[in-house]
PDB file of C-alpha atoms in Angstrom:
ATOM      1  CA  UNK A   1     -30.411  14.735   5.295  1.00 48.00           C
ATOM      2  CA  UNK A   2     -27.788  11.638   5.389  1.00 58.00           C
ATOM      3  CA  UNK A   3     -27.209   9.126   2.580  1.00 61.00           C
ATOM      4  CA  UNK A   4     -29.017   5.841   3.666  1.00 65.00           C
ATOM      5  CA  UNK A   5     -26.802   3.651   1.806  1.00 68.00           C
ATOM      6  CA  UNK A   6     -23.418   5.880   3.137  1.00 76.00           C
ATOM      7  CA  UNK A   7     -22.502   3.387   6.418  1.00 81.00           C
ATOM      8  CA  UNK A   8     -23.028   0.385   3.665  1.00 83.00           C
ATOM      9  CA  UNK A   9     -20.491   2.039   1.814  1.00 83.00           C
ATOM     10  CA  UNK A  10     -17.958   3.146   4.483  1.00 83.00           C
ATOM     11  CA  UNK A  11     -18.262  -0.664   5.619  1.00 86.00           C
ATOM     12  CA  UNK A  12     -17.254  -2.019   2.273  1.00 86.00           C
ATOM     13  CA  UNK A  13     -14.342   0.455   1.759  1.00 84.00           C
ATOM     14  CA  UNK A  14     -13.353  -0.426   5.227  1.00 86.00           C
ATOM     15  CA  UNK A  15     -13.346  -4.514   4.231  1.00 87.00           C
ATOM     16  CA  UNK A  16     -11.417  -3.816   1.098  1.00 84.00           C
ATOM     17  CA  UNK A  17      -8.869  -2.332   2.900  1.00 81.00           C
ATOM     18  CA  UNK A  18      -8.311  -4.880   5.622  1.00 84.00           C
ATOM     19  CA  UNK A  19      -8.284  -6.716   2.735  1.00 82.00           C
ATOM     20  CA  UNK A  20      -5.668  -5.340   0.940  1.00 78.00           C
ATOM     21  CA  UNK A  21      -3.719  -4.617   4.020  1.00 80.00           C
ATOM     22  CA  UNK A  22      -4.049  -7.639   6.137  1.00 85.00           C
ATOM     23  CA  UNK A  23      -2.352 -10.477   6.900  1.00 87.00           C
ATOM     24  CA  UNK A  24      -2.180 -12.052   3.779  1.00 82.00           C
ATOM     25  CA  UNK A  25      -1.126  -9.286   2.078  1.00 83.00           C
ATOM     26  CA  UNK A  26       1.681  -8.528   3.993  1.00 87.00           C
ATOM     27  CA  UNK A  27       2.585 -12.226   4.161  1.00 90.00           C
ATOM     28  CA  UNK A  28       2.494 -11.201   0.489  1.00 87.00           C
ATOM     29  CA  UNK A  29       4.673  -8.670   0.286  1.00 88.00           C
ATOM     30  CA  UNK A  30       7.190 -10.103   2.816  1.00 90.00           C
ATOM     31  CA  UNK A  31       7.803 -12.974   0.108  1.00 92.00           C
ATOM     32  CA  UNK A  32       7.988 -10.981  -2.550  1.00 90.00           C
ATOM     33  CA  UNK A  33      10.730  -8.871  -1.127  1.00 90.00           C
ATOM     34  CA  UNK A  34      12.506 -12.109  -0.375  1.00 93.00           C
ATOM     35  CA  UNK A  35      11.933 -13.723  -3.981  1.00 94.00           C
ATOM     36  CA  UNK A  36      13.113 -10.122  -5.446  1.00 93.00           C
ATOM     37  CA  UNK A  37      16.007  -9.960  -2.831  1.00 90.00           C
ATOM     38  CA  UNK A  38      17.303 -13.435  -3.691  1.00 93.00           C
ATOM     39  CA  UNK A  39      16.959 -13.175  -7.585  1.00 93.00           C
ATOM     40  CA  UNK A  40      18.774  -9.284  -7.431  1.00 91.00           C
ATOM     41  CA  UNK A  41      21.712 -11.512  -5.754  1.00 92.00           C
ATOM     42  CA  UNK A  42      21.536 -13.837  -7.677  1.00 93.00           C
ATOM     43  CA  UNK A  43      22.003 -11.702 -10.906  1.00 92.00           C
ATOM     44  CA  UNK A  44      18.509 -12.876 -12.299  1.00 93.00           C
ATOM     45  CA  UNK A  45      16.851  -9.716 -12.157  1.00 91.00           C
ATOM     46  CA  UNK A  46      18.024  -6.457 -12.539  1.00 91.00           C
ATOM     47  CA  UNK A  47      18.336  -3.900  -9.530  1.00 89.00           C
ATOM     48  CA  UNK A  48      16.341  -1.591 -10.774  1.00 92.00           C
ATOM     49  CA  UNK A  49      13.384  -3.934 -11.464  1.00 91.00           C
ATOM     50  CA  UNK A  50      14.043  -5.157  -7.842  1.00 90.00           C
ATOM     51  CA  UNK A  51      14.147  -1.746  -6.196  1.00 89.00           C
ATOM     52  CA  UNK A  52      10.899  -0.852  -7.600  1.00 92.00           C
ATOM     53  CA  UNK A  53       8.981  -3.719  -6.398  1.00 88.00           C
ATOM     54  CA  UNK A  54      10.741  -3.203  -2.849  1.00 86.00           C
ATOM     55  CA  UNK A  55       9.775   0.890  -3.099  1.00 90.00           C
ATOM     56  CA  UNK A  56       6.123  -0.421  -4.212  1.00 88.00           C
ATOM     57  CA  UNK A  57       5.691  -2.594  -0.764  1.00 87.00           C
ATOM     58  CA  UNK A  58       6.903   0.019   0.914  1.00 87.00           C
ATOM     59  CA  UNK A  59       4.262   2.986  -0.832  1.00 87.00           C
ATOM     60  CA  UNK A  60       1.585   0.296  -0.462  1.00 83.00           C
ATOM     61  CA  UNK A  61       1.687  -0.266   3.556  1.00 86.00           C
ATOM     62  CA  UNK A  62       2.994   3.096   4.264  1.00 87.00           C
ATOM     63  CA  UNK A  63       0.042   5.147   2.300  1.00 84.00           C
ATOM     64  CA  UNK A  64      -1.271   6.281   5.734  1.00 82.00           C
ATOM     65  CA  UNK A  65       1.620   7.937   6.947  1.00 88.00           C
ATOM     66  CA  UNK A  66       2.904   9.312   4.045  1.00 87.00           C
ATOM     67  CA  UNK A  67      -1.168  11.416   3.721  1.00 85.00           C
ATOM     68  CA  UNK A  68      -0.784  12.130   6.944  1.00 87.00           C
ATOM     69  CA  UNK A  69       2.808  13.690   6.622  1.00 88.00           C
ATOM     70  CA  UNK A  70       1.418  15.466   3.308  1.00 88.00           C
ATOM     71  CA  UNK A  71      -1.595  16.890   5.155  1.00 87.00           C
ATOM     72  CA  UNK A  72       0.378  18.069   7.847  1.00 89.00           C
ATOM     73  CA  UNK A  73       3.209  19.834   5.349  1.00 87.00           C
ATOM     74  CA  UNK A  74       0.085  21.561   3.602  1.00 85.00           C
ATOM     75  CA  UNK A  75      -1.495  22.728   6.634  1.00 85.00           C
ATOM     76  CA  UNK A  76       1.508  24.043   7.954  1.00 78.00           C
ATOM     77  CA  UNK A  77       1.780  26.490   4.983  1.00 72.00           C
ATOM     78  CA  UNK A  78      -1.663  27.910   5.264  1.00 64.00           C
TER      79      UNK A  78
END
C-alpha cells in the first residue's frame, strides 16, 4: 500500500531543489565568488574567510557528485 500524499512530497522536494540550485542561485554564487575574490585581493577579507565561502559554493553545487562518488567508494568495499 503506497503513501497518497508521497508524489506531493517528492514534487515539493524536487521544487526546492531547482530552487536552491537554479539559475538564480548560481547567478548567486558566481557573485559571491567574485565579491570574495576581489575583497581577498584587496586585503579586506582574510583568505581563510574567503576560501571557505569559495569551498562552500563549490560543496553546495557539487553535492550530487560528491554522493555519488561516496556511494560508489562504499559499494566497492562490500
Amino acid at each position: 500500500m503506497r503513501w497518497r500524499g508521497f508524489a506531493v512530497f517528492t514534487a515539493a522536494l524536487a521544487w526546492i531543489q531547482d530552487t536552491l540550485l537554479g539559475n538564480l542561485a548560481t547567478a548567486a554564487a558566481v557573485i559571491a565568488v567574485a565579491a570574495v575574490g576581489f575583497l581577498m585581493l584587496a586585503g579586506r577579507i582574510d583568505w581563510r574567510r574567503g576560501l571557505t565561502v569559495i569551498i562552500g559554493c563549490f560543496v553546495v553545487f557539487g553535492a550530487a557528485a560528491i554522493v555519488a562518488g561516496i556511494r560508489s567508494l562504499a559499494s566497492g568495499l562490500r
